[in-house]
Amino acid sequence: MLAPRTLSLLLSASLLGFSGLTLPAEPPPHPHHPPPQPGLNGSDGALSADLPVALRVFSVDYHHVQAPFEIVLWIMLASLAKLGFHWSGRVPAVVPESCLLIMVGLLVGGVIYGVRHSAPPTLSAEAFFLFLLPPIVLDAGYFLPGRLFFENLGTILWYAVLGTLWNVLGIGLSLHGVCLLASASLGDVSLLHCLLFGSLIAAVDPVAVLSVFQEVRVNEQLHILVFGESLLNDAVTVVLYKLFESFLRLPSVSGLDVLLGGCRVLAVGLGGLCVGLFFGLVAALTSRFTSRAPVIAPLFVFLYSYLSYLTSEMLHLSGITAIVTCAVTMKQYVEANVSEHSNISIQYFLKMWSSVSETLIFIFLGVSTIQDIHMWSWPFVFSTLLLCLVWRASGVLLLTAVVNKLRRNAVTFRDQFIIAYGGLRGAICFSLVFLIDDFPKKRLFITTTIVVILFTVFVQGMTIKPLVELLDVKRKKRALPTVSEEIHSRLIDHLLAGIEDVVGYWGQHYWKDKFEQFNRKYLRRFLIREDHQAPSSILRVYQELERREQRGDEEAPPVDPRRHGRPLLPEEMDSIRRILSRNLQRFSNKTPAYSRHALHQDAAVERPRRPLHSHQSLGEPCTHHTVTHRPQQAEDREFSGAHRVRAGLSRSHTGKARRHVGVNEKSRAYNSFSLSSHSINCWFRYYRYISIFSRPLTFDAHLVSPVSLQCAP
């Protein structure tokens, strides 16, 4: 048997990570006898004919497999810890997963420290930023709820950019005041060091936020605000950290340096955005030609995304912004080009990759806490903890008071409290603090960062779920959306875009509709294979719903069966699918499809329109002229009420628009509005086939883009 000392060395060696893990070096033991050379016998190295070399039956060569062996052991430990957490009974309902993983890391670090009597291995910043962070950000960007994210993009940027600057400057300047008051022990901490520490301690970790908020299941708007802010907050804090780090290396900082630093922050963010956009479009174009080699199609998603991150880091741009932009850009085109099996492979591999990275990060946070390098200062540590809470809460309240004046759906006070309370710190700030150049108080910065991380993850992470229940914060819908809800959601988007176009307001729906028109005319035709081009937007919605139903959504909440009627039999479902596909295709091929952007051209060819009204004197009564419609077919008589509603809307709009626009402008506005009304009628005709699918489907609303409708008249 091996000696206890040998066992302890093997245990500590097996707990080492890959090249990013560092361990205090120990001098190798000096062997009493050097190993003999192969084929030689004796100290002089001469060939011996009488004593042949003995053949070994069993031998151990650990150094040959050291790196992959240690990587597998760490991943195995992380996976077993995650598996044990989900089989631990009622523990997951009380303790977040991140807290339990950190406790496992503390236990492992304590065992290593007790056996070796030296510091356990630590995760280097290079390994974290190059190997563990990219898969987590890629998973978050690829499965980002696009509709919610872009609808709240202004608020997210407001929190992420201005809120981060507020926290960095507030915490940094306040800590400098604390250092001046406690000059006896903290007098050697300069203003730039305080600002540098404020930039890293203000980094809200998306890994910790995702881990906690997925278990709490808050409403979609609150979740996307917190998650989107934490995702973009990291990009801003990393840029500010590098900026203050470069200021520290200058002999003196002038006003010109500050101005150039601001330009650098802007260039780093926009540069990362452009790099991610380029690689996303290239990935989408490459996936168009993978029909003859579908096995390697998922590989391009990972390669181009990781390449965008590495390219941005090489050019000193924002890698987080680049990989998120790349994932969001290529998603809809890649999903349309590759097969369903490839889509499932991409989904599960990204989830597995990000889950393993997230688990390793939390375990190493616990392991790295057991160190000999801690330095304690009561004023600095507790002031930092208090200032992080105060400045984040005040920033959220102040910024929300401004942004609520511009939002239709105001952020409630309860949601503001959860946003401020959900600012969890994690591996981002822990990795950044080890990158600080050596100076007398670096150990104090490391200790303070660890205290803030443990407090936010354990105290705030464990109490946020009871607070959500106590404050009665709106939760995520338990019932899955039906096909009818998705169809009506698209109808409302199209209707709002038409209304904004009529009144001349360039709002959110107007620009979204313009982008979808450009996307349909150019990008989709160039980036998606011809055999995968959907004939109409209605059919594309149906195909997307079918894909989502076959794929399934494991994260979807369970549905209460009492809310719905008798489930349809498989034979009935197959019959419905055949009828729906056949009739949608027949409707699409019946007449040429058109959109509201081309209505004024087609309508002028078919039949001229009369002016909305003629000029009259003030004393004459105002008479309205309605538009004569083509006679309805027998199958459309049941929808005649929709035409009456449309005529009423047209008369109401004419009376208001008469004072503001001329005759030509009125005609164009009426044409646009008339098509929106006609689109409603087309939707009613399709509704006979769609309504039979009013059952819950595993479908996310963000996957259907608000494309302009195309339907046969």
XYZ file of C-alpha atoms in Angstrom:
713
model
C 0.000 0.000 0.000
C 1.032 3.599 -0.556
C 2.282 5.655 2.309
C -0.086 8.313 3.774
C 2.189 11.047 2.458
C 1.939 9.623 -1.040
C -1.836 9.379 -0.748
C -2.107 13.012 0.314
C 0.050 14.114 -2.597
C -2.089 12.143 -5.028
C -5.256 13.645 -3.550
C -3.964 17.173 -3.847
C -2.680 16.524 -7.337
C -5.979 15.055 -8.432
C -7.790 18.162 -7.232
C -5.670 20.433 -9.380
C -7.298 21.927 -12.442
C -5.874 22.392 -15.859
C -3.214 24.880 -16.836
C -5.150 27.781 -15.340
C -4.791 26.414 -11.800
C -1.752 27.344 -9.780
C -0.246 25.487 -6.872
C 2.723 26.528 -4.749
C 5.701 24.680 -6.169
C 7.525 22.119 -4.073
C 11.066 21.001 -4.813
C 11.103 17.536 -6.360
C 12.555 14.830 -4.137
C 16.130 13.917 -4.959
C 16.282 10.254 -5.847
C 19.000 8.189 -4.277
C 19.641 6.393 -7.531
C 19.026 7.879 -10.972
C 16.831 5.773 -13.236
C 18.784 3.534 -15.547
C 18.861 4.368 -19.221
C 17.003 2.017 -21.528
C 19.210 -0.638 -22.896
C 22.033 0.168 -20.426
C 23.002 -1.516 -17.206
C 25.398 -0.082 -14.658
C 26.520 3.388 -13.682
C 28.996 3.751 -16.494
C 26.383 3.230 -19.148
C 28.199 0.348 -20.780
C 26.237 -2.408 -22.404
C 25.879 -5.456 -20.249
C 25.488 -8.767 -21.901
C 25.153 -10.855 -18.726
C 22.306 -8.818 -17.007
C 19.473 -8.140 -19.460
C 16.882 -5.452 -18.661
C 13.851 -6.981 -16.913
C 10.460 -6.563 -18.568
C 7.914 -4.706 -16.359
C 4.475 -6.202 -16.085
C 2.857 -3.151 -14.413
C 3.998 0.497 -14.242
C 2.507 3.899 -13.411
C 3.220 7.035 -15.457
C 1.032 9.763 -13.934
C 2.861 12.689 -15.557
C 1.938 11.380 -18.997
C -1.800 11.860 -18.324
C -1.636 14.528 -15.617
C -3.379 17.407 -17.400
C -6.385 15.528 -18.885
C -6.685 13.358 -15.771
C -6.978 16.403 -13.498
C -9.460 18.097 -15.838
C -11.699 15.016 -15.814
C -11.485 14.774 -12.011
C -12.551 18.397 -11.547
C -15.455 18.027 -13.978
C -16.456 14.775 -12.284
C -16.420 16.465 -8.872
C -18.505 19.370 -10.161
C -21.032 17.078 -11.850
C -21.401 14.843 -8.781
C -21.934 17.909 -6.590
C -24.642 19.178 -8.941
C -26.249 15.741 -9.073
C -26.217 15.413 -5.295
C -27.831 18.835 -4.948
C -30.840 17.832 -7.032
C -31.248 14.587 -5.033
C -30.982 16.264 -1.641
C -34.696 16.388 -0.869
C -35.978 19.743 0.366
C -32.589 21.473 0.260
C -33.023 22.943 -3.279
C -36.223 24.672 -2.145
C -34.353 26.548 0.601
C -30.724 26.896 -0.512
C -29.795 28.077 -4.031
C -27.571 25.799 -6.052
C -24.752 28.347 -6.148
C -24.591 28.446 -2.340
C -24.313 24.676 -2.062
C -21.572 24.522 -4.698
C -19.558 27.177 -2.859
C -19.944 25.169 0.343
C -18.622 22.093 -1.489
C -15.672 24.185 -2.638
C -15.033 25.368 0.922
C -15.055 21.766 2.112
C -12.649 20.626 -0.623
C -10.365 23.587 0.007
C -10.340 22.843 3.727
C -9.421 19.196 3.089
C -6.559 20.191 0.785
C -5.307 22.770 3.275
C -5.490 20.283 6.146
C -3.610 17.578 4.226
C -0.938 19.707 2.584
C -0.722 22.514 5.206
C -0.502 25.018 2.359
C -2.867 27.017 0.210
C -5.086 25.013 -2.186
C -4.992 25.689 -5.931
C -6.647 28.821 -7.243
C -8.334 29.523 -10.553
C -6.297 32.005 -12.555
C -7.973 34.933 -14.271
C -6.725 33.818 -17.693
C -8.364 30.399 -17.335
C -11.610 31.983 -16.183
C -11.874 34.578 -18.950
C -10.655 32.313 -21.770
C -12.232 28.948 -20.928
C -15.049 29.167 -18.372
C -16.778 32.487 -19.040
C -17.356 32.190 -22.860
C -19.676 29.135 -22.756
C -21.853 30.748 -20.073
C -22.206 34.000 -22.010
C -22.763 32.108 -25.280
C -25.578 30.074 -23.737
C -27.159 33.228 -22.327
C -26.927 35.046 -25.669
C -28.111 32.189 -27.876
C -31.216 31.514 -25.769
C -31.824 35.161 -24.964
C -35.544 36.027 -25.167
C -35.099 38.344 -28.118
C -38.526 39.945 -28.109
C -38.389 40.889 -24.422
C -34.746 41.925 -24.633
C -35.176 44.353 -27.538
C -38.444 45.728 -26.189
C -36.630 46.624 -22.950
C -33.240 47.387 -24.523
C -33.381 51.082 -23.671
C -34.070 50.392 -19.990
C -31.404 47.667 -19.881
C -28.766 49.983 -21.366
C -29.897 52.716 -18.984
C -29.244 50.442 -16.008
C -26.112 48.787 -17.425
C -24.217 51.891 -18.573
C -25.361 54.783 -16.400
C -26.086 52.545 -13.416
C -22.607 51.006 -13.578
C -20.945 54.418 -13.824
C -23.033 55.555 -10.849
C -21.931 52.568 -8.766
C -18.259 52.710 -9.783
C -17.821 56.415 -9.101
C -19.964 56.353 -5.963
C -18.226 53.348 -4.377
C -14.749 54.499 -5.433
C -15.073 58.065 -4.159
C -16.766 56.951 -0.921
C -14.031 54.387 -0.216
C -11.415 57.056 -0.782
C -13.146 59.132 1.883
C -13.058 56.134 4.250
C -9.334 55.721 3.570
C -8.725 59.386 4.366
C -10.637 59.059 7.644
C -8.712 55.899 8.606
C -5.379 57.202 7.350
C -3.443 55.344 10.039
C -4.125 51.958 8.428
C -5.422 52.865 4.958
C -3.405 55.938 4.128
C -1.455 54.275 1.321
C -4.599 53.554 -0.764
C -4.799 56.201 -3.498
C -7.868 57.539 -5.295
C -7.102 55.563 -8.455
C -6.783 52.370 -6.428
C -10.196 53.036 -4.898
C -11.722 53.680 -8.321
C -10.073 50.514 -9.652
C -11.528 48.512 -6.782
C -14.914 50.184 -7.273
C -14.936 49.149 -10.943
C -14.419 45.469 -10.122
C -16.682 45.290 -7.058
C -19.555 46.857 -9.062
C -19.579 43.897 -11.496
C -22.894 42.066 -11.124
C -22.248 38.444 -12.052
C -24.703 36.974 -14.629
C -23.786 33.452 -13.496
C -25.010 34.076 -9.959
C -28.023 36.065 -11.163
C -29.102 33.330 -13.572
C -28.609 30.629 -10.950
C -30.854 32.402 -8.438
C -33.524 33.986 -10.641
C -34.222 30.800 -12.594
C -35.230 29.172 -9.313
C -37.301 32.155 -8.143
C -39.257 32.319 -11.461
C -40.123 36.008 -11.394
C -42.122 37.570 -14.226
C -40.560 37.864 -17.672
C -40.064 41.642 -17.622
C -38.311 41.675 -14.251
C -36.157 38.689 -15.216
C -34.971 40.254 -18.479
C -34.214 43.582 -16.767
C -32.054 41.957 -14.084
C -30.393 39.456 -16.390
C -29.824 41.887 -19.272
C -28.384 44.476 -16.907
C -26.013 41.937 -15.349
C -24.928 40.677 -18.784
C -24.074 44.124 -20.168
C -22.844 45.349 -16.787
C -19.905 42.946 -17.019
C -18.805 44.395 -20.337
C -18.884 47.928 -18.899
C -17.062 47.021 -15.679
C -14.295 45.127 -17.496
C -13.735 48.127 -19.788
C -13.665 50.542 -16.827
C -11.323 48.220 -14.940
C -8.829 48.199 -17.804
C -9.156 51.976 -18.128
C -8.327 52.652 -14.462
C -5.564 50.058 -14.625
C -3.957 51.965 -17.493
C -4.348 55.218 -15.519
C -2.444 53.647 -12.612
C 0.494 52.854 -14.881
C 0.786 56.448 -16.071
C 3.067 58.822 -14.161
C 0.273 61.415 -14.042
C -3.287 61.663 -15.340
C -4.318 64.793 -17.243
C -7.657 65.968 -18.563
C -6.699 64.790 -22.034
C -6.122 61.291 -20.679
C -9.600 61.281 -19.167
C -11.108 62.408 -22.490
C -9.191 59.742 -24.401
C -10.298 57.187 -21.804
C -13.946 58.033 -22.459
C -13.406 57.625 -26.199
C -11.692 54.311 -25.519
C -14.684 53.028 -23.549
C -16.975 53.902 -26.460
C -14.631 52.349 -29.020
C -14.247 49.124 -27.031
C -18.006 48.634 -26.761
C -18.803 49.467 -30.397
C -15.816 47.449 -31.601
C -17.016 44.355 -29.783
C -20.488 44.892 -31.264
C -19.104 45.053 -34.822
C -16.893 41.983 -34.341
C -19.820 39.948 -33.013
C -22.091 41.113 -35.845
C -19.501 40.125 -38.467
C -18.909 36.637 -37.093
C -22.636 36.091 -36.574
C -23.397 36.822 -40.235
C -20.482 34.652 -41.368
C -21.749 31.785 -39.183
C -25.242 32.142 -40.655
C -23.833 32.139 -44.201
C -21.701 29.067 -43.474
C -24.671 27.148 -42.091
C -26.428 27.624 -45.443
C -24.000 25.205 -47.090
C -24.098 22.430 -44.472
C -26.889 20.407 -46.095
C -24.445 17.804 -47.435
C -22.531 17.569 -44.141
C -25.174 18.053 -41.423
C -23.029 16.374 -38.772
C -20.614 19.316 -38.521
C -23.321 21.991 -38.670
C -23.483 22.504 -34.862
C -19.718 22.859 -34.749
C -19.807 26.172 -36.600
C -22.041 27.695 -33.924
C -19.412 27.059 -31.250
C -16.379 27.866 -33.402
C -17.555 31.210 -34.762
C -18.865 32.317 -31.369
C -15.644 31.459 -29.585
C -13.633 32.998 -32.426
C -15.527 36.279 -32.029
C -14.684 36.299 -28.314
C -10.991 35.550 -28.886
C -10.727 38.108 -31.695
C -12.201 40.826 -29.488
C -9.840 39.957 -26.650
C -6.932 39.997 -29.091
C -7.911 43.481 -30.274
C -8.570 44.645 -26.659
C -12.292 45.001 -27.349
C -15.242 43.779 -25.315
C -15.354 39.991 -25.696
C -18.620 39.660 -23.770
C -20.381 42.104 -26.101
C -18.933 40.324 -29.132
C -20.058 36.805 -28.210
C -23.556 37.945 -27.168
C -23.983 39.886 -30.425
C -22.713 36.923 -32.450
C -25.154 34.530 -30.771
C -28.166 36.828 -31.167
C -27.296 37.576 -34.811
C -26.851 34.039 -36.082
C -29.607 32.286 -34.133
C -32.635 32.693 -36.405
C -30.676 31.930 -39.578
C -28.834 28.920 -38.158
C -32.061 27.410 -36.820
C -33.657 27.787 -40.254
C -30.697 26.228 -42.103
C -29.752 23.223 -39.995
C -31.856 20.152 -39.344
C -33.939 19.553 -36.245
C -31.426 17.037 -34.930
C -28.674 19.658 -35.232
C -30.810 22.206 -33.399
C -31.324 19.757 -30.553
C -27.591 19.027 -30.465
C -26.794 22.737 -30.248
C -29.329 23.232 -27.474
C -28.158 20.384 -25.271
C -24.435 20.932 -25.822
C -24.685 24.623 -24.932
C -26.685 23.838 -21.808
C -24.240 21.119 -20.750
C -21.169 23.252 -21.485
C -22.453 26.283 -19.594
C -23.698 24.170 -16.665
C -20.302 22.521 -16.191
C -18.496 25.881 -16.411
C -20.899 27.468 -13.941
C -20.453 24.587 -11.480
C -16.654 24.742 -11.715
C -16.689 28.493 -11.109
C -18.717 28.240 -7.902
C -16.642 25.329 -6.591
C -13.407 27.227 -7.213
C -14.861 30.286 -5.473
C -15.147 28.143 -2.349
C -11.758 26.475 -2.829
C -9.957 29.777 -3.377
C -11.402 31.239 -0.181
C -9.067 29.019 1.896
C -5.899 31.079 1.500
C -2.983 32.407 3.537
C -3.031 35.823 1.873
C -5.960 37.427 3.705
C -5.651 40.882 5.240
C -8.442 42.247 7.414
C -9.559 45.822 8.000
C -12.919 46.372 9.694
C -13.509 49.922 8.335
C -12.687 48.990 4.736
C -14.531 45.655 4.584
C -17.785 46.770 6.187
C -17.758 50.135 4.424
C -17.447 48.346 1.086
C -20.315 46.006 1.928
C -22.571 48.860 3.021
C -21.644 51.102 0.100
C -22.388 48.355 -2.437
C -25.941 48.080 -1.095
C -26.549 51.825 -0.700
C -25.211 52.969 -4.068
C -26.976 50.215 -6.008
C -30.312 50.887 -4.314
C -30.062 54.653 -4.809
C -28.999 54.193 -8.434
C -31.927 51.903 -9.214
C -34.441 54.272 -7.606
C -33.033 57.357 -9.331
C -32.670 55.810 -12.786
C -36.083 54.127 -12.625
C -37.765 57.414 -11.703
C -36.410 58.861 -14.951
C -37.030 55.862 -17.206
C -40.611 55.360 -15.968
C -41.526 58.667 -17.605
C -40.652 57.129 -20.981
C -42.022 53.586 -20.499
C -45.567 52.430 -21.158
C -45.233 49.641 -18.596
C -43.710 51.320 -15.572
C -41.294 49.406 -13.347
C -43.129 49.063 -10.028
C -41.547 49.750 -6.661
C -41.569 46.041 -5.834
C -39.689 45.274 -9.033
C -37.224 48.060 -8.243
C -36.539 46.497 -4.867
C -35.855 43.102 -6.448
C -33.572 44.703 -9.077
C -31.575 46.463 -6.373
C -31.520 43.404 -4.111
C -30.580 41.072 -6.968
C -27.160 42.621 -7.598
C -25.188 39.464 -6.792
C -21.405 39.432 -7.112
C -19.496 36.405 -8.322
C -16.552 35.159 -10.307
C -16.151 38.279 -12.469
C -14.984 40.515 -9.637
C -13.107 37.615 -7.992
C -11.044 37.065 -11.145
C -10.438 40.770 -11.708
C -9.091 41.367 -8.209
C -6.263 38.872 -8.780
C -5.201 40.811 -11.891
C -4.338 43.926 -9.884
C -0.653 44.761 -9.909
C 1.084 44.102 -6.614
C 0.887 46.888 -4.038
C 0.722 46.812 -0.211
C -3.086 46.580 0.058
C -3.787 44.009 -2.660
C -4.412 41.306 -0.052
C -7.001 43.578 1.594
C -8.785 43.987 -1.754
C -8.868 40.193 -2.196
C -10.299 39.623 1.281
C -12.952 42.317 0.845
C -13.991 40.912 -2.528
C -14.434 37.422 -1.063
C -16.549 38.803 1.809
C -18.811 40.728 -0.605
C -19.244 37.663 -2.836
C -20.118 35.356 0.059
C -22.540 37.899 1.540
C -24.402 38.554 -1.718
C -24.587 34.899 -2.770
C -25.520 33.464 0.630
C -27.522 36.210 2.345
C -29.153 37.917 -0.638
C -29.377 34.745 -2.731
C -31.068 32.744 0.033
C -33.485 35.498 1.094
C -34.577 36.772 -2.315
C -37.140 33.993 -2.822
C -38.919 34.638 0.535
C -38.862 38.360 -0.244
C -40.469 37.784 -3.649
C -43.251 35.815 -1.960
C -43.582 38.340 0.875
C -43.825 41.335 -1.464
C -46.161 39.396 -3.781
C -44.040 40.164 -6.830
C -45.689 39.120 -10.068
C -44.463 35.637 -10.990
C -43.958 33.908 -14.308
C -47.052 32.423 -15.932
C -47.554 28.824 -14.974
C -49.573 27.985 -18.084
C -47.844 27.599 -21.413
C -48.949 29.921 -24.233
C -51.321 28.553 -26.829
C -51.003 28.888 -30.581
C -53.946 31.284 -30.602
C -52.155 33.567 -28.132
C -49.056 33.608 -30.297
C -51.072 34.342 -33.432
C -52.908 37.200 -31.731
C -49.630 38.554 -30.399
C -48.295 38.770 -33.939
C -51.550 40.375 -35.052
C -51.232 43.059 -32.380
C -47.617 43.759 -33.389
C -48.639 44.231 -37.007
C -51.610 46.384 -36.054
C -49.498 48.650 -33.834
C -46.924 49.037 -36.603
C -49.702 50.094 -38.981
C -51.101 52.566 -36.459
C -47.662 54.113 -35.873
C -47.226 54.411 -39.638
C -50.629 56.071 -40.008
C -50.053 58.707 -37.340
C -46.456 59.301 -38.444
C -44.864 58.200 -35.166
C -41.486 56.487 -35.437
C -41.838 54.267 -32.435
C -40.629 50.861 -31.411
C -43.030 48.891 -33.598
C -42.298 51.106 -36.606
C -38.556 50.415 -36.522
C -39.106 46.764 -35.744
C -41.344 46.486 -38.773
C -38.767 48.269 -40.964
C -36.048 45.889 -39.840
C -38.227 42.855 -40.493
C -38.982 44.171 -43.972
C -35.235 44.503 -44.640
C -34.606 41.104 -43.065
C -37.214 39.417 -45.244
C -36.138 41.111 -48.479
C -32.372 40.738 -48.195
C -30.928 38.924 -45.180
C -33.167 35.861 -45.165
C -32.852 35.408 -48.923
C -29.073 35.612 -48.722
C -28.437 33.679 -45.492
C -31.098 30.935 -45.637
C -31.238 28.116 -48.166
C -33.910 28.376 -50.840
C -35.520 25.075 -49.918
C -35.919 26.331 -46.320
C -37.538 29.639 -47.267
C -41.075 29.707 -45.853
C -43.673 30.702 -48.496
C -45.455 33.052 -46.084
C -45.060 34.406 -42.592
C -48.116 32.438 -41.386
C -46.580 29.179 -42.555
C -43.277 30.169 -40.986
C -45.026 30.663 -37.647
C -46.652 27.265 -37.942
C -43.341 25.582 -38.819
C -41.666 27.222 -35.845
C -44.421 26.016 -33.539
C -44.071 22.500 -34.887
C -40.308 22.614 -34.276
C -40.788 23.790 -30.736
C -43.404 21.116 -30.065
C -41.138 18.317 -31.334
C -38.128 19.657 -29.464
C -39.893 20.201 -26.147
C -39.053 22.750 -23.482
C -37.621 21.169 -20.372
C -37.625 24.448 -18.479
C -41.302 25.082 -19.086
C -43.480 24.918 -15.986
C -46.059 22.145 -15.676
C -49.518 22.796 -17.006
C -52.622 22.256 -14.947
C -54.723 19.754 -16.941
C -57.936 20.952 -15.315
C -57.734 24.234 -17.237
C -58.153 22.539 -20.616
C -60.624 20.156 -22.175
C -60.152 16.663 -23.489
C -56.704 16.174 -25.034
C -56.735 15.416 -28.729
C -55.913 11.913 -29.863
C -52.782 11.328 -31.978
C -54.922 10.508 -35.012
C -56.817 13.771 -34.595
C -53.598 15.734 -34.267
C -52.154 14.191 -37.434
C -55.329 14.968 -39.322
C -55.331 18.571 -38.089
C -51.703 19.057 -39.062
C -52.337 17.736 -42.564
C -55.398 19.943 -43.031
C -53.634 23.036 -41.705
C -50.473 22.552 -43.769
C -52.410 21.805 -46.965
C -54.793 24.766 -46.626
C -52.134 27.260 -45.580
C -50.061 26.273 -48.604
C -53.135 26.465 -50.832
C -54.033 29.930 -49.527
C -50.471 31.089 -50.044
C -50.385 29.874 -53.659
C -53.891 31.032 -54.529
C -52.936 34.637 -55.295
C -49.684 36.602 -55.105
C -48.913 37.602 -51.551
C -48.381 41.228 -50.698
C -47.519 43.346 -47.696
C -48.669 46.750 -46.629
C -45.405 48.261 -47.886
C -46.439 47.551 -51.502
C -50.175 48.217 -51.197
C -50.230 51.680 -52.722
C -48.540 50.331 -55.860
C -50.750 47.248 -56.311
C -53.912 49.089 -55.423
C -53.224 51.771 -58.012
C -52.999 49.115 -60.735
C -56.159 47.259 -59.773
C -58.502 50.136 -59.002
C -58.146 53.857 -58.286
C -59.144 55.144 -54.871
C -61.300 58.172 -54.372
C -60.057 60.924 -52.051
C -61.028 60.589 -48.450
C -63.181 63.710 -48.611
C -63.545 66.853 -50.678
C -62.796 70.348 -49.520
C -65.872 72.076 -48.087
C -66.636 75.412 -46.571
C -67.151 75.848 -42.880
C -70.899 76.079 -43.249
C -71.335 72.950 -45.293
C -71.896 69.645 -43.578
C -68.977 67.255 -43.711
C -69.716 64.076 -45.635
C -67.427 61.072 -45.581
C -66.776 58.813 -48.533
C -66.219 55.203 -47.789
C -64.283 52.863 -50.009
C -66.176 50.356 -52.109
C -64.878 46.856 -51.506
C -64.985 43.919 -53.868
C -67.950 41.567 -53.310
C -67.227 38.912 -50.732
C -67.365 35.245 -51.612
C -69.857 32.969 -49.946
C -67.200 31.546 -47.664
C -66.368 35.041 -46.345
C -69.873 36.273 -45.486
C -69.332 35.393 -41.864
C -66.597 38.014 -41.755
C -68.669 40.910 -43.083
C -68.705 42.384 -39.600
C -64.969 42.945 -39.862
C -65.533 45.107 -42.966
C -68.058 47.244 -41.088
C -65.576 47.710 -38.265
C -62.929 48.664 -40.803
C -65.179 51.243 -42.423
C -65.989 52.735 -39.017
C -62.325 52.970 -38.158
C -61.642 54.613 -41.519
C -64.321 57.280 -40.950
C -63.038 57.936 -37.416
C -59.496 58.298 -38.652
C -60.511 60.613 -41.512
C -62.127 63.121 -39.182
C -58.973 63.449 -37.078
C -56.438 63.396 -39.904
C -58.266 66.074 -41.915
C -56.791 68.944 -39.890
C -53.169 67.783 -40.097
C -52.419 66.320 -43.513
C -53.167 67.173 -47.128
C -55.220 65.166 -49.552
C -52.258 63.171 -50.894
C -50.957 62.415 -47.403
C -54.415 61.330 -46.343
C -54.679 58.933 -49.250
C -51.355 57.308 -48.440
C -52.245 57.057 -44.752
C -55.605 55.511 -45.622
C -53.959 52.985 -47.924
C -51.620 51.883 -45.154
C -54.389 51.688 -42.590
C -56.697 49.881 -44.995
C -54.146 47.121 -45.480
C -53.820 46.727 -41.726
C -57.593 46.292 -41.572
C -57.509 43.913 -44.515
C -54.791 41.928 -42.742
C -57.158 41.552 -39.794
C -59.740 40.096 -42.160
C -57.149 37.657 -43.553
C -56.237 36.619 -40.056
C -59.913 35.918 -39.342
C -60.041 33.668 -42.394
C -56.997 31.720 -41.216
C -58.348 31.613 -37.685
C -60.739 28.820 -38.640
C -57.716 26.557 -39.015
C -55.553 28.062 -36.291
C -58.158 28.055 -33.512
C -58.267 24.269 -33.368
C -54.766 24.438 -31.921
C -55.858 26.301 -28.779
C -53.926 23.947 -26.573
C -50.663 24.625 -24.707
C -47.471 24.194 -26.676
C -43.865 24.266 -25.564
C -43.163 27.578 -27.233
C -41.362 30.780 -26.253
C -42.782 34.027 -27.525
C -39.383 35.489 -28.362
C -38.661 32.888 -31.039
C -41.302 34.257 -33.433
C -40.080 37.515 -34.854
C -42.688 40.176 -35.647
C -42.461 39.731 -39.417
C -44.769 41.763 -41.623
C -47.781 39.713 -42.560
C -48.235 38.220 -46.011
C -51.641 36.760 -46.800
C -53.824 36.178 -49.807
C -56.698 38.632 -50.212
